[in-house]
Coordinates of C-alpha atoms and ligand atoms in Angstrom, one line a residue:
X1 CA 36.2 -33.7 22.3
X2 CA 34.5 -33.3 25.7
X3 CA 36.5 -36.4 27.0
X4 CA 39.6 -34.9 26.0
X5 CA 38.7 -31.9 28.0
X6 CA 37.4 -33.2 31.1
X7 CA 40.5 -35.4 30.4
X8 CA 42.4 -32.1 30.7
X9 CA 40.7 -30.8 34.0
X10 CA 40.9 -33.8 35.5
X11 CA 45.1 -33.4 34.6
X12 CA 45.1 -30.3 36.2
X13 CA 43.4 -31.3 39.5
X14 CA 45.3 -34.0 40.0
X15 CA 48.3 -32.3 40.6
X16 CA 46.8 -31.4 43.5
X17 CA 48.7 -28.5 44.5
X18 CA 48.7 -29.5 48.5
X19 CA 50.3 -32.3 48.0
X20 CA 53.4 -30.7 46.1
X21 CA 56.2 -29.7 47.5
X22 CA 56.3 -26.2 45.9
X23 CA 60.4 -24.5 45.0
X24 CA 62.1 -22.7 42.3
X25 CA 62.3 -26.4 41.0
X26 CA 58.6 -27.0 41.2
X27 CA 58.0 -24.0 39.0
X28 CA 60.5 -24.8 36.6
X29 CA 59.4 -28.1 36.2
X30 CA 56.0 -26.7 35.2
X31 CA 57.0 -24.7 32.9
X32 CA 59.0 -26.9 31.1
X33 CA 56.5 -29.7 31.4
X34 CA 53.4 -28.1 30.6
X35 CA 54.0 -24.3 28.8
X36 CA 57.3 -25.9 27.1
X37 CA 59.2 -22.7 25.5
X38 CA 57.0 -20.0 27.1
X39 CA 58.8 -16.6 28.0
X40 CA 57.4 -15.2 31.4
X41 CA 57.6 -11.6 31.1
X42 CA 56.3 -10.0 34.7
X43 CA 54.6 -6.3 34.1
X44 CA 54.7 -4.1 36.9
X45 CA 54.7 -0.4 37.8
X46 CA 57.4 -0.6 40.7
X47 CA 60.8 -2.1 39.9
X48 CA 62.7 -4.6 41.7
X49 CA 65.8 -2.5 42.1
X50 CA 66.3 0.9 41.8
X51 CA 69.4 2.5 41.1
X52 CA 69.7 6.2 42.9
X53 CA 72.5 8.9 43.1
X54 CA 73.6 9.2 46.5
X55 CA 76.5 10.9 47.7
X56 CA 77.9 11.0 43.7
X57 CA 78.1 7.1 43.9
X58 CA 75.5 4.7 42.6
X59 CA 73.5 3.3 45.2
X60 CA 71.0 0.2 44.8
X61 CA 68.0 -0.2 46.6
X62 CA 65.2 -2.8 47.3
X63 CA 61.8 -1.1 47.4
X64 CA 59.7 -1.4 50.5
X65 CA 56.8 -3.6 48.2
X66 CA 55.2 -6.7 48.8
X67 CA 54.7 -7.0 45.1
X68 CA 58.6 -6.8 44.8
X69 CA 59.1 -9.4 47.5
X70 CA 56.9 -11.9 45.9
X71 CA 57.4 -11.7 42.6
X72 CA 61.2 -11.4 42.5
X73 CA 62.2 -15.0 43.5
X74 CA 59.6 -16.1 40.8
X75 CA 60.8 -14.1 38.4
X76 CA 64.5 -15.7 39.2
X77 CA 63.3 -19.1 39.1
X78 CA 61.6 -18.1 35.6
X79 CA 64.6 -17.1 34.0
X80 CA 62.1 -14.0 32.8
X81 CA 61.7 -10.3 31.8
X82 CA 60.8 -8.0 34.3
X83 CA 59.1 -4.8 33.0
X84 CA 58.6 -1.8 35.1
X85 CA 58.8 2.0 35.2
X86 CA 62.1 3.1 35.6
X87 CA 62.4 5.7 38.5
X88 CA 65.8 5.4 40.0
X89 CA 67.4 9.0 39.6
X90 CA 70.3 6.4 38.0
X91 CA 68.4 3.9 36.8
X92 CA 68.9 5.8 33.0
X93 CA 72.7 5.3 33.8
X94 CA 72.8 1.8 34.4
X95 CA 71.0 0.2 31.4
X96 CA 71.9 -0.8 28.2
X97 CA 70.4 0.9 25.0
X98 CA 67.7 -1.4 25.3
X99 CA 66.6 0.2 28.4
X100 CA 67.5 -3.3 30.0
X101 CA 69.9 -4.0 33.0
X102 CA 70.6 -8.2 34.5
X103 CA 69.9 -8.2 37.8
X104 CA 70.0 -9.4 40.7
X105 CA 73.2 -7.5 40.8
X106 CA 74.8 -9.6 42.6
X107 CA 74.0 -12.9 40.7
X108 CA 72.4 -11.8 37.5
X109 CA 69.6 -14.3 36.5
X110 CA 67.2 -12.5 34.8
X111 CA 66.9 -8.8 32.6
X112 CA 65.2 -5.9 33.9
X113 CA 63.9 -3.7 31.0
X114 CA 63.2 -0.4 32.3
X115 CA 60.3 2.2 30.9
X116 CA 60.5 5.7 31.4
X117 CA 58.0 8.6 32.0
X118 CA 58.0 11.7 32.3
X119 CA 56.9 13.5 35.3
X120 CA 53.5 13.9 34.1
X121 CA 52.9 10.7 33.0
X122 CA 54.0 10.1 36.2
X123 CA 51.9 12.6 38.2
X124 CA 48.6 11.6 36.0
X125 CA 49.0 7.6 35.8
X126 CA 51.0 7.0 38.9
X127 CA 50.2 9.4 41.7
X128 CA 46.5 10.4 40.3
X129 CA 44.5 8.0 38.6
X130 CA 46.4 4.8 40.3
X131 CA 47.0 6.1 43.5
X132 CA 44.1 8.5 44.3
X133 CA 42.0 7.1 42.3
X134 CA 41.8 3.2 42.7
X135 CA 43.6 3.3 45.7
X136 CA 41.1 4.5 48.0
X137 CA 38.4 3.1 46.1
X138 CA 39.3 -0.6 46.3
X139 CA 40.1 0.1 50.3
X140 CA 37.6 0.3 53.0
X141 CA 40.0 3.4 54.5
X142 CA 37.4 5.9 54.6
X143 CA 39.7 8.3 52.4
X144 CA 37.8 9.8 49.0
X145 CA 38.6 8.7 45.7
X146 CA 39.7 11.2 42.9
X147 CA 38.8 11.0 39.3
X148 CA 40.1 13.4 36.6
X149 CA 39.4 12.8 33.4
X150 CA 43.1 14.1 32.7
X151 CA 44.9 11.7 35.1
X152 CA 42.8 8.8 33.3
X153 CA 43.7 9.4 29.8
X154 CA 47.4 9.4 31.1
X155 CA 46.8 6.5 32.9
X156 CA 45.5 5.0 29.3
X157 CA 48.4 6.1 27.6
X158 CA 51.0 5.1 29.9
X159 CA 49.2 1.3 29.8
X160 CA 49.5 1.6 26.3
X161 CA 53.5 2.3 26.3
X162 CA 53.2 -0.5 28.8
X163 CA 52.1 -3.0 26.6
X164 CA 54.1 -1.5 23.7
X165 CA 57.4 -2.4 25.8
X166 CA 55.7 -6.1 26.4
X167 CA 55.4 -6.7 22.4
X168 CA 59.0 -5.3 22.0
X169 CA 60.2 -7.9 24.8
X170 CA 58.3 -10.6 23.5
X171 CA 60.3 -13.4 21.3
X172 CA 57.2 -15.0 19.7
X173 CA 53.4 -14.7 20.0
X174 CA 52.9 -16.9 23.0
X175 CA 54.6 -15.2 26.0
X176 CA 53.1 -15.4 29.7
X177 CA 52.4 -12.4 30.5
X178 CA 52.1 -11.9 34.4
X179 CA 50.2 -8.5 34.9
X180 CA 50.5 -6.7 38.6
X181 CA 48.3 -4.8 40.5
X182 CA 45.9 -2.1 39.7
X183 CA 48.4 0.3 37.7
X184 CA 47.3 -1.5 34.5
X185 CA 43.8 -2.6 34.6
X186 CA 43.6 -1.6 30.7
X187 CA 46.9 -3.5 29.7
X188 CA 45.3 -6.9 29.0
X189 CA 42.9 -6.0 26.9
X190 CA 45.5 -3.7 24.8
X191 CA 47.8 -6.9 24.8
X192 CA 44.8 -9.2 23.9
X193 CA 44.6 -7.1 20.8
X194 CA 48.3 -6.8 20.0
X195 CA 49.2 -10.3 21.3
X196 CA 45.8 -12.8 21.1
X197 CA 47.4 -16.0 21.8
X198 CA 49.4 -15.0 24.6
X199 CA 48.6 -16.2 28.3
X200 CA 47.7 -13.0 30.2
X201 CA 47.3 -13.5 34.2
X202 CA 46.4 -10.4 35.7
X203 CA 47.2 -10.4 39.6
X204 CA 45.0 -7.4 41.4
X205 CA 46.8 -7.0 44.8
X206 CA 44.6 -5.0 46.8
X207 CA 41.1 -5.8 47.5
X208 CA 38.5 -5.1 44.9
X209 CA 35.1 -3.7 46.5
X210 CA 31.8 -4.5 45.9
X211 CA 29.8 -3.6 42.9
X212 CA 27.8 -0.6 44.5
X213 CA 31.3 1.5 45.8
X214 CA 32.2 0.2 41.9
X215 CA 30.2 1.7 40.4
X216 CA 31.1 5.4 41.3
X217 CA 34.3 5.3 39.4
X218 CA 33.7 7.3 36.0
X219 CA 35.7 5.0 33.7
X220 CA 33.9 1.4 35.8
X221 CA 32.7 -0.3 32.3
X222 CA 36.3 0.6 30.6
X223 CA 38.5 -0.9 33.5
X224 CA 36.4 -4.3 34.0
X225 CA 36.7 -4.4 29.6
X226 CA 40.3 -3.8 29.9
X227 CA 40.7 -6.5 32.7
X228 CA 39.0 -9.2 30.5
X229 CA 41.5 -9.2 28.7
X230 CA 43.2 -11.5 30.7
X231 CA 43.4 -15.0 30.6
X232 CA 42.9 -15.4 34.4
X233 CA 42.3 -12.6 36.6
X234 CA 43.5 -13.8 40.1
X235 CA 42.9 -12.1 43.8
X236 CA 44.1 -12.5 47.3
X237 CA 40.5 -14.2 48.9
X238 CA 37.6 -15.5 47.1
X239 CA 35.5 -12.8 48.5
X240 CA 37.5 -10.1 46.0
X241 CA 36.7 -12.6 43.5
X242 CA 33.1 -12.5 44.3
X243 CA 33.0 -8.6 44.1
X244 CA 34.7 -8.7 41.0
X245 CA 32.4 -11.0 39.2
X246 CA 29.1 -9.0 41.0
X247 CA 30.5 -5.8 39.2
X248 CA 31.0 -7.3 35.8
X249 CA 27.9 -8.9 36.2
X250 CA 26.4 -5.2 36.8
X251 CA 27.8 -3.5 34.2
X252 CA 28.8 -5.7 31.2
X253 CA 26.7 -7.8 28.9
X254 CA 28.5 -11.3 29.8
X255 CA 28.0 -14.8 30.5
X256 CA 29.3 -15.8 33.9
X257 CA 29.9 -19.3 34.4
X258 CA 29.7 -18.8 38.4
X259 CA 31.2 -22.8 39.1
X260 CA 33.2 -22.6 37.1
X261 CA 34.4 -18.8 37.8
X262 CA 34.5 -18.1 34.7
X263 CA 33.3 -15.2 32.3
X264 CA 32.7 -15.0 28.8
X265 CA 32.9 -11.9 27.4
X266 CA 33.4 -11.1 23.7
X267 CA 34.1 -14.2 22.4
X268 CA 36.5 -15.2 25.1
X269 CA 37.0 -16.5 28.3
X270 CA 38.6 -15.6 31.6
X271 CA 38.8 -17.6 34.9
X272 CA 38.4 -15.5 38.5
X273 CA 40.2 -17.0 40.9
X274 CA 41.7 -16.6 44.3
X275 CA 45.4 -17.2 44.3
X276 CA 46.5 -16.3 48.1
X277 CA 49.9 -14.7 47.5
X278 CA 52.9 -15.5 49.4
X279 CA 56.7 -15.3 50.2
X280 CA 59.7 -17.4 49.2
X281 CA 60.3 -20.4 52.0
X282 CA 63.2 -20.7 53.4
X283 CA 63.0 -17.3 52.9
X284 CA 66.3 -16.0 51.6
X285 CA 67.4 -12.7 54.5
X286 CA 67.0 -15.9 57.1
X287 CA 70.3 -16.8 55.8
X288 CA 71.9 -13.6 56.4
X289 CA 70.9 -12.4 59.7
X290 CA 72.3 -13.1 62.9
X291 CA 70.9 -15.7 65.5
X292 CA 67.8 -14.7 67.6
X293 CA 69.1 -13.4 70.7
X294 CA 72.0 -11.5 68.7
X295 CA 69.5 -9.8 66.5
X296 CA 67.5 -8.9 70.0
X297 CA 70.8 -7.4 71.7
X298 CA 71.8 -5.5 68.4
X299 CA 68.3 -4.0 68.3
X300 CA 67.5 -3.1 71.7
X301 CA 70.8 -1.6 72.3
X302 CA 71.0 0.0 68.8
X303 CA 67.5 1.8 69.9
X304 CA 68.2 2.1 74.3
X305 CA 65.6 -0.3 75.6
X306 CA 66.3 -1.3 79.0
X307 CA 65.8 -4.7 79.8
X308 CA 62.7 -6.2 80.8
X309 CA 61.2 -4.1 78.6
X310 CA 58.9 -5.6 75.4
X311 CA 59.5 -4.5 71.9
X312 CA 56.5 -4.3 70.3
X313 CA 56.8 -3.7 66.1
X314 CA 54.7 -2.6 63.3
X315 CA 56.7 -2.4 59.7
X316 CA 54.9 -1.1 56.5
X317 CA 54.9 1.6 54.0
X318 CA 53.6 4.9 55.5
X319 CA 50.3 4.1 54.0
X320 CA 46.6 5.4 55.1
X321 CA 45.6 1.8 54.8
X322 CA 48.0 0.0 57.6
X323 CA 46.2 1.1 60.6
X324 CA 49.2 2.8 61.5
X325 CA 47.6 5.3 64.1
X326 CA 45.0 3.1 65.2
X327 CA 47.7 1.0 66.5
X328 CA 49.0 3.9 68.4
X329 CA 45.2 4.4 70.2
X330 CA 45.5 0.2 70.8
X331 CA 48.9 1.2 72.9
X332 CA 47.2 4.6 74.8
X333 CA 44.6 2.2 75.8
X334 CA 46.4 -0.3 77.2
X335 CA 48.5 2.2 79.0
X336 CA 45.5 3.7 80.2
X337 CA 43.7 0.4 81.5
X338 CA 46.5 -1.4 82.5
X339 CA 49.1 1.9 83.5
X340 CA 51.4 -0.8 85.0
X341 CA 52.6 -1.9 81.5
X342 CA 54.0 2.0 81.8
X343 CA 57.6 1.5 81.3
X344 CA 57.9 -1.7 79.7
X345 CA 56.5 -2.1 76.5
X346 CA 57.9 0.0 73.7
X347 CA 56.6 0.3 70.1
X348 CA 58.9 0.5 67.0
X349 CA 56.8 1.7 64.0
X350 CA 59.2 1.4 61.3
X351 CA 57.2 3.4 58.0
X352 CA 59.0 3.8 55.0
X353 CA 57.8 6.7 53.2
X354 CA 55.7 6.4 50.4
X355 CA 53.6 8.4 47.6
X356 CA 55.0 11.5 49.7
X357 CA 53.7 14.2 47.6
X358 CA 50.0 13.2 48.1
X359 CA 48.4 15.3 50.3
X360 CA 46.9 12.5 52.3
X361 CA 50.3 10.9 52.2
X362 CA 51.7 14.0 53.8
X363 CA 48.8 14.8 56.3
X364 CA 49.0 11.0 57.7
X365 CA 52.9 11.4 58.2
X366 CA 52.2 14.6 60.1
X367 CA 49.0 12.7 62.2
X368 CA 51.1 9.5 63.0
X369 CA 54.2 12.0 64.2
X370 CA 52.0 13.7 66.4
X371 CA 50.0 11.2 67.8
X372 CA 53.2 9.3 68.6
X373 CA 54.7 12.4 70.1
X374 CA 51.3 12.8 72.3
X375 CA 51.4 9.5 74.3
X376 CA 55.0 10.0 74.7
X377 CA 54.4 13.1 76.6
X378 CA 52.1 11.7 78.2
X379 CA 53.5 8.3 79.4
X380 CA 57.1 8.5 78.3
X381 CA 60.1 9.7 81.1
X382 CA 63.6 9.6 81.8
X383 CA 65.0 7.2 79.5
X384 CA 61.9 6.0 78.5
X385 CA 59.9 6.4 75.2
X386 CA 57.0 4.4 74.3
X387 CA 57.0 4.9 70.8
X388 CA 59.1 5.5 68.4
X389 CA 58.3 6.5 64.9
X390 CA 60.7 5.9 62.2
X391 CA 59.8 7.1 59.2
X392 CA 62.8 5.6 56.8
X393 CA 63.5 3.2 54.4
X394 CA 65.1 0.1 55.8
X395 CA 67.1 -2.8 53.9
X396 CA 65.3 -6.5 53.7
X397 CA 67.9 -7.7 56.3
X398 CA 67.3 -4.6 58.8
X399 CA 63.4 -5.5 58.8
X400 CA 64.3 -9.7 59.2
X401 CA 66.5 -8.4 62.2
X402 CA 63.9 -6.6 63.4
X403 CA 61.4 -9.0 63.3
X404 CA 63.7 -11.5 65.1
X405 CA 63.9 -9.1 67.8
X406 CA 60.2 -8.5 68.0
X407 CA 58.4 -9.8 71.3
X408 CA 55.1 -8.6 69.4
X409 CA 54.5 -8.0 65.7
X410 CA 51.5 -5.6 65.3
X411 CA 49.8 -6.1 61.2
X412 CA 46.7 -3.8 61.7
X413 CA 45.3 -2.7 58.0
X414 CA 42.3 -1.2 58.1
X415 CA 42.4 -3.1 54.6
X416 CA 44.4 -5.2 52.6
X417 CA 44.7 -7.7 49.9
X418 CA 47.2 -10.1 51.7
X419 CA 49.8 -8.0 53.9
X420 CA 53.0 -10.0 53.6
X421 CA 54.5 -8.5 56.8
X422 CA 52.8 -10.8 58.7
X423 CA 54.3 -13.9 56.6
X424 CA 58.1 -12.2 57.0
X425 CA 57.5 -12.0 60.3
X426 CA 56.7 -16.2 60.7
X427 CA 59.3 -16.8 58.4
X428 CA 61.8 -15.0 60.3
X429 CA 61.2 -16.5 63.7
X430 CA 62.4 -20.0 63.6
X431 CA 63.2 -19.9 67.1
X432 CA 59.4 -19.8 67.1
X433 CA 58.9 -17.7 69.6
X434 CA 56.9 -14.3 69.1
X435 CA 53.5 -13.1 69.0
X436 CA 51.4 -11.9 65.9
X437 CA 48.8 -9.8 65.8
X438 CA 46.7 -9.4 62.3
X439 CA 43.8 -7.4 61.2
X440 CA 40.7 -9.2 60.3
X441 CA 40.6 -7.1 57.2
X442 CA 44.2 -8.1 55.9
X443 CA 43.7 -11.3 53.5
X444 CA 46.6 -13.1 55.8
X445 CA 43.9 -13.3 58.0
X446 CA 42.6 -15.9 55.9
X447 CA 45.1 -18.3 56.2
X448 CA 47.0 -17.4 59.6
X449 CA 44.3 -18.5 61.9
X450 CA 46.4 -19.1 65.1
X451 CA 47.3 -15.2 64.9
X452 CA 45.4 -13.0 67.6
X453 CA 42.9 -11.9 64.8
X454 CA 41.9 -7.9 66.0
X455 CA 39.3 -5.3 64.7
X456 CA 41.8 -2.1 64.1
X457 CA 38.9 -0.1 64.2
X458 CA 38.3 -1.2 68.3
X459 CA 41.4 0.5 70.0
X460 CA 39.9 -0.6 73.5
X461 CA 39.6 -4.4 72.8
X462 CA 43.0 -4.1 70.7
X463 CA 44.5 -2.7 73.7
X464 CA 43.2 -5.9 75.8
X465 CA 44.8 -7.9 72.4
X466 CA 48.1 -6.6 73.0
X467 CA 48.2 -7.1 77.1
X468 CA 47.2 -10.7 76.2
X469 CA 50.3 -11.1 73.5
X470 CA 52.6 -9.3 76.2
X471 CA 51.7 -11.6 78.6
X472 CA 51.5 -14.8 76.4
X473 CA 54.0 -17.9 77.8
X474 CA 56.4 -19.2 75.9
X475 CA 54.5 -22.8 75.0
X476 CA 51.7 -20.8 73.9
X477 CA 53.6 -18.5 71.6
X478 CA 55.7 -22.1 70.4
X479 CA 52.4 -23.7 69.7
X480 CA 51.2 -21.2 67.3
X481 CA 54.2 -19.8 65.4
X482 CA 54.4 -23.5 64.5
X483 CA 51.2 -24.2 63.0
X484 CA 51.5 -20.4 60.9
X485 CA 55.1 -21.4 60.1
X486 CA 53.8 -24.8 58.5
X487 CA 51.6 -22.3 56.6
X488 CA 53.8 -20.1 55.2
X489 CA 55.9 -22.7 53.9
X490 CA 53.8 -24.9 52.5
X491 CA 51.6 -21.7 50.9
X492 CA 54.8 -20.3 49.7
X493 CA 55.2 -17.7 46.1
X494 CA 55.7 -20.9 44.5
X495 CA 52.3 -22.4 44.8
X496 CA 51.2 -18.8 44.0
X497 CA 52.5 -18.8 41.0
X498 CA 52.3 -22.3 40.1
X499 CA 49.0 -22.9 40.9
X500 CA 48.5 -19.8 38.3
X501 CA 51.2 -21.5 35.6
X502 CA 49.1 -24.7 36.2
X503 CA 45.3 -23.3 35.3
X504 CA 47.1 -21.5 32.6
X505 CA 48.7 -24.4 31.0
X506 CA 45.2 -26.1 31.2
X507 CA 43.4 -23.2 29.7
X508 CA 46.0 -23.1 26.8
X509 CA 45.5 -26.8 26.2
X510 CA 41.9 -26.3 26.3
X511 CA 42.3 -23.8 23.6
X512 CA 44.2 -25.7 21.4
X513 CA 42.0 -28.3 21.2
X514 CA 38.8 -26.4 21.0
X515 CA 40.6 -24.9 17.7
X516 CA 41.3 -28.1 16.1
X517 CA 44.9 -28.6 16.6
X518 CA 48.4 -27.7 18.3
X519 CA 50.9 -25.3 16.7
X520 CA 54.5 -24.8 17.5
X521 CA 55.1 -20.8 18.7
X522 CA 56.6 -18.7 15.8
X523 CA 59.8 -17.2 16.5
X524 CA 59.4 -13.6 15.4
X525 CA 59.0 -9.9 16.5
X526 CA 56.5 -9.8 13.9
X527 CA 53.1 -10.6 15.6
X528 CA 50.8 -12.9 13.8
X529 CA 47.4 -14.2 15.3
X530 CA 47.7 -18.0 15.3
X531 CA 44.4 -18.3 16.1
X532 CA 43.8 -16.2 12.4
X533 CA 45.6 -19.1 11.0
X534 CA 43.8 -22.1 12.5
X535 CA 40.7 -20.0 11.3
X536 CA 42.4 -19.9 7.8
X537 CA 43.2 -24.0 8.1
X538 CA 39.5 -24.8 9.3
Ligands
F6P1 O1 49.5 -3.4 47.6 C1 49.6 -2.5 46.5 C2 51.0 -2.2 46.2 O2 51.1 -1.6 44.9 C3 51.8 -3.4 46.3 O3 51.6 -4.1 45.2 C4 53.1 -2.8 46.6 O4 53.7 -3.6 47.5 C5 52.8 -1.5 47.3 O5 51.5 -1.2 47.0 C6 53.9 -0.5 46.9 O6 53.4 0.7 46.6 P1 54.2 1.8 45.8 O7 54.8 1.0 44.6 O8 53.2 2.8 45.3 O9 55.3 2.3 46.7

């Protein structure tokens, strides 16, 4: 038995994942080779498209979400379900009476079932216990958590209605089941009850703090229960990982295998791993935008910058997390230290609005307004504005354009998991030319070491960061977007989620023959544990 395992680790090492060349393909190939017949359904709270009334027409949009972005072309490449909460004010009018609708729209390769909510399981789940609750607490933003017990026993039901919809979708008792982010920290373990022999990978996107911030949330014990639930819990850097196993090993009775990174907790395991997450490569919008310089002449003229001027960018969701005023300060100072860069360098902050009706949504959209408006008073004149805040959702090819327009790319999180703004903006600039500059508290961090790493909290030396990507020569700039481009593509969403598919597939095998033997899936919507029947046949 124990040489049939190692037999199976060894299997799963040797496809050593740097060494692949990772596609749609590569992922496909996995599947069928080593989870042969399993349905990937994908869980997540925001939907890849939304479907909205505008102007009495339908109109479809992309949501401004990294999770979206990444998980989309695997979900394609899948052939899977997507579940997700259903928001679109016409998303009810474009579904079947299954609640589902085939996207991509255009090219329809896999179904999108759609939940609904009502607007106080919205309020409670979404906007309270998710967003002003975990939010702020996994994020070093300096912004107070809130716990109510109200919003958490919506949150609990709505995770509940989530993994109701995942047993509905499910085709037989051995789906993968790909959970996102920190919306459903209680939905593996309600699956692991409904559905035990299902593969459950939880992916938490944003950090996860350490054990003593943890512990102040009221409901700590229930969330890090819910989340072992899951086959494999996976995280952006191996320090999240090492947070997350200190706060388990704080407040639960387990056994944590720490070289394995495992944990054993009520008769079962789950592996803690660090899966850096990623973006597709070649990165579809590369194929519909316009050359370099086009994209440069369309966007300069499009916004009035004069030439010889430097367009400096910053895209994200108007979040309290992205540093977005502290990149403002970074520009006052450099205007201030260095005043002849008055007059030609101009920042485009594109923010797409987001969680609006929070009041710390709504009080940083006023603070980023003003303190844009304040340094162009100060330094701005006829015909010139140093920055200029546009708080609007913008299409996937109007951020690529952007980006190919960019001189500097500013990615300044106070915090974040990954941030894959500073991956698009790599993968858009195969003229390799362009200068990123990336928070040493965003996970990309990690992996895009030729990037002019900053503090966001250290306006001054930030300031001195951005006169030295201004004034960066054209080798120079060649010399690193090359080495981060050979990054992106080789860590691309498809070693993401193979490298997950893979450990799966091994823990699976491992299962089956720690229980004695291999069963073929059973094709019904009626759940029964296999694992009740191997007990039954031993
Ligand atoms: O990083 C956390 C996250 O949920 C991402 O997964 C997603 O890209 C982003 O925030 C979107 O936020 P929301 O869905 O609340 O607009």
């Amino acid at each position: 038995m124990r040489t049939l395992l190692r037999e199976f680790e060894k299997n799963g090492h040797s496809a050593d994942a740097a060494l692949v060349k990772w596609s749609p393909d590569t992922l496909r190939k996995i599947l069928d080779t080593e989870l042969p017949d399993a349905q990937v359904i994908v869980v997540s709270n925001r939907e890849p498209y939304i479907h909205n009334i505008k102007d009495d027409e339908v109109e479809l949009v992309v949501p401004a979400s990294g999770l979206v972005s990444a998980l989309e072309p695997i979900t394609r490449a899948c052939t899977g379900t997507w579940i997700a909460y259903g928001g679109g004010s016409a998303d009810h009018l474009t579904v079947d009476e299954h609640d589902r609708v085939a996207v991509p729209p255009d090219d329809p390769t896999y179904m999108l079932r759609r939940v609904w909510l009502s607007e106080e399981e919205h309020a409670g789940y979404y906007l309270g216990f998710a967003n002003e609750g975990l939010w702020p607490l996994c994020h070093i933003a300096f912004t107070r958590p809130n716990f109510r017990t109200a919003d958490w026993e919506t949150y609990e039901s709505v995770n509940r209605k989530f993994a109701d919809a995942v047993v509905a979708e499910a085709r037989n008792e051995r789906p993968i089941v790909l959970v996102q982010d920190y919306h459903f920290a209680l939905l593996p373990r309600m699956l692991r009850e409904q559905l035990p022999e299902a593969i459950i990978i939880t992916f938490w996107h944003i950090p996860w703090p350490n054990s003593e911030v943890f512990s102040i949330c009221p409901w700590r014990e229930r969330i890090l229960d819910g989340l072992l639930g899951s086959s494999i819990i996976g995280f952006h850097t191996q320090f999240h990982c090492n947070n997350f196993i200190e706060s388990v090993d704080r407040f639960l009775e387990t056994r944590i295998e720490r070289e394995d990174a495992a944990i054993s907790y009520q008769g079962q395991t789950s592996l803690v791993h660090a899966y850096p997450i990623s973006i597709e490569w070649p990165p579809a919008q590369l194929g519909k935008v316009p050359a370099v310089a086009q994209c440069r002449d369309r966007i300069r003229s499009q916004l009035g910058i004069a030439d010889g001027v430097k367009l400096c960018v910053g895209v994200e969701r108007l979040d309290y997390t992205k540093g977005i005023i502290d990149r403002f300060r970074a520009l006052g100072e450099l205007f201030s230290r260095h005043p002849e860069w008055i007059g030609k360098v101009t920042f485009l902050q594109i923010a797409a609005p987001s969680r609006g009706t929070l009041p710390d949504y709504e009080r940083l959209h006023r603070e980023c307004a003003r303190c844009a408006e304040e340094i162009n008073q100060r330094y701005g004149h006829d015909g010139y504005t140093p920055v200029l805040f546009v708080a609007e959702h913008h299409t996937q090819r109007q951020v690529y354009e952007i980006y190919r327009a960019a001189d500097v790319c500013m990615v300044t999180s106070l915090h974040d998991g990954m941030n894959l703004v500073a991956k698009e903006f790599v993968a858009a600039r195969d003229d390799e030319q362009g200068v990123l500059i990336l928070s040493m508290f965003a996970g990309a961090s990690k992996e895009l070491l030729e990037a002019l790493i900053v503090n966001p909290f250290d306006a001054a030396t930030m300031g001195e960061t951005l006169l030295y990507a201004l004034t960066m020569d054209s080798d120079e700039q060649q010399y690193r977007m090359q080495r981060m481009r050979e990054i992106v593509r080789d860590n691309n969403v498809y070693r993401w989620a193979g490298s997950m598919l893979l450990d799966a597939a091994r823990l699976r095998k491992r299962a089956e023959v720690e229980l004695g033997g291999i069963a073929e899936p059973v094709e019904t919507s009626n759940v029964v544990s296999l694992q009740e029947r191997w007990r039954a046949m031993t």
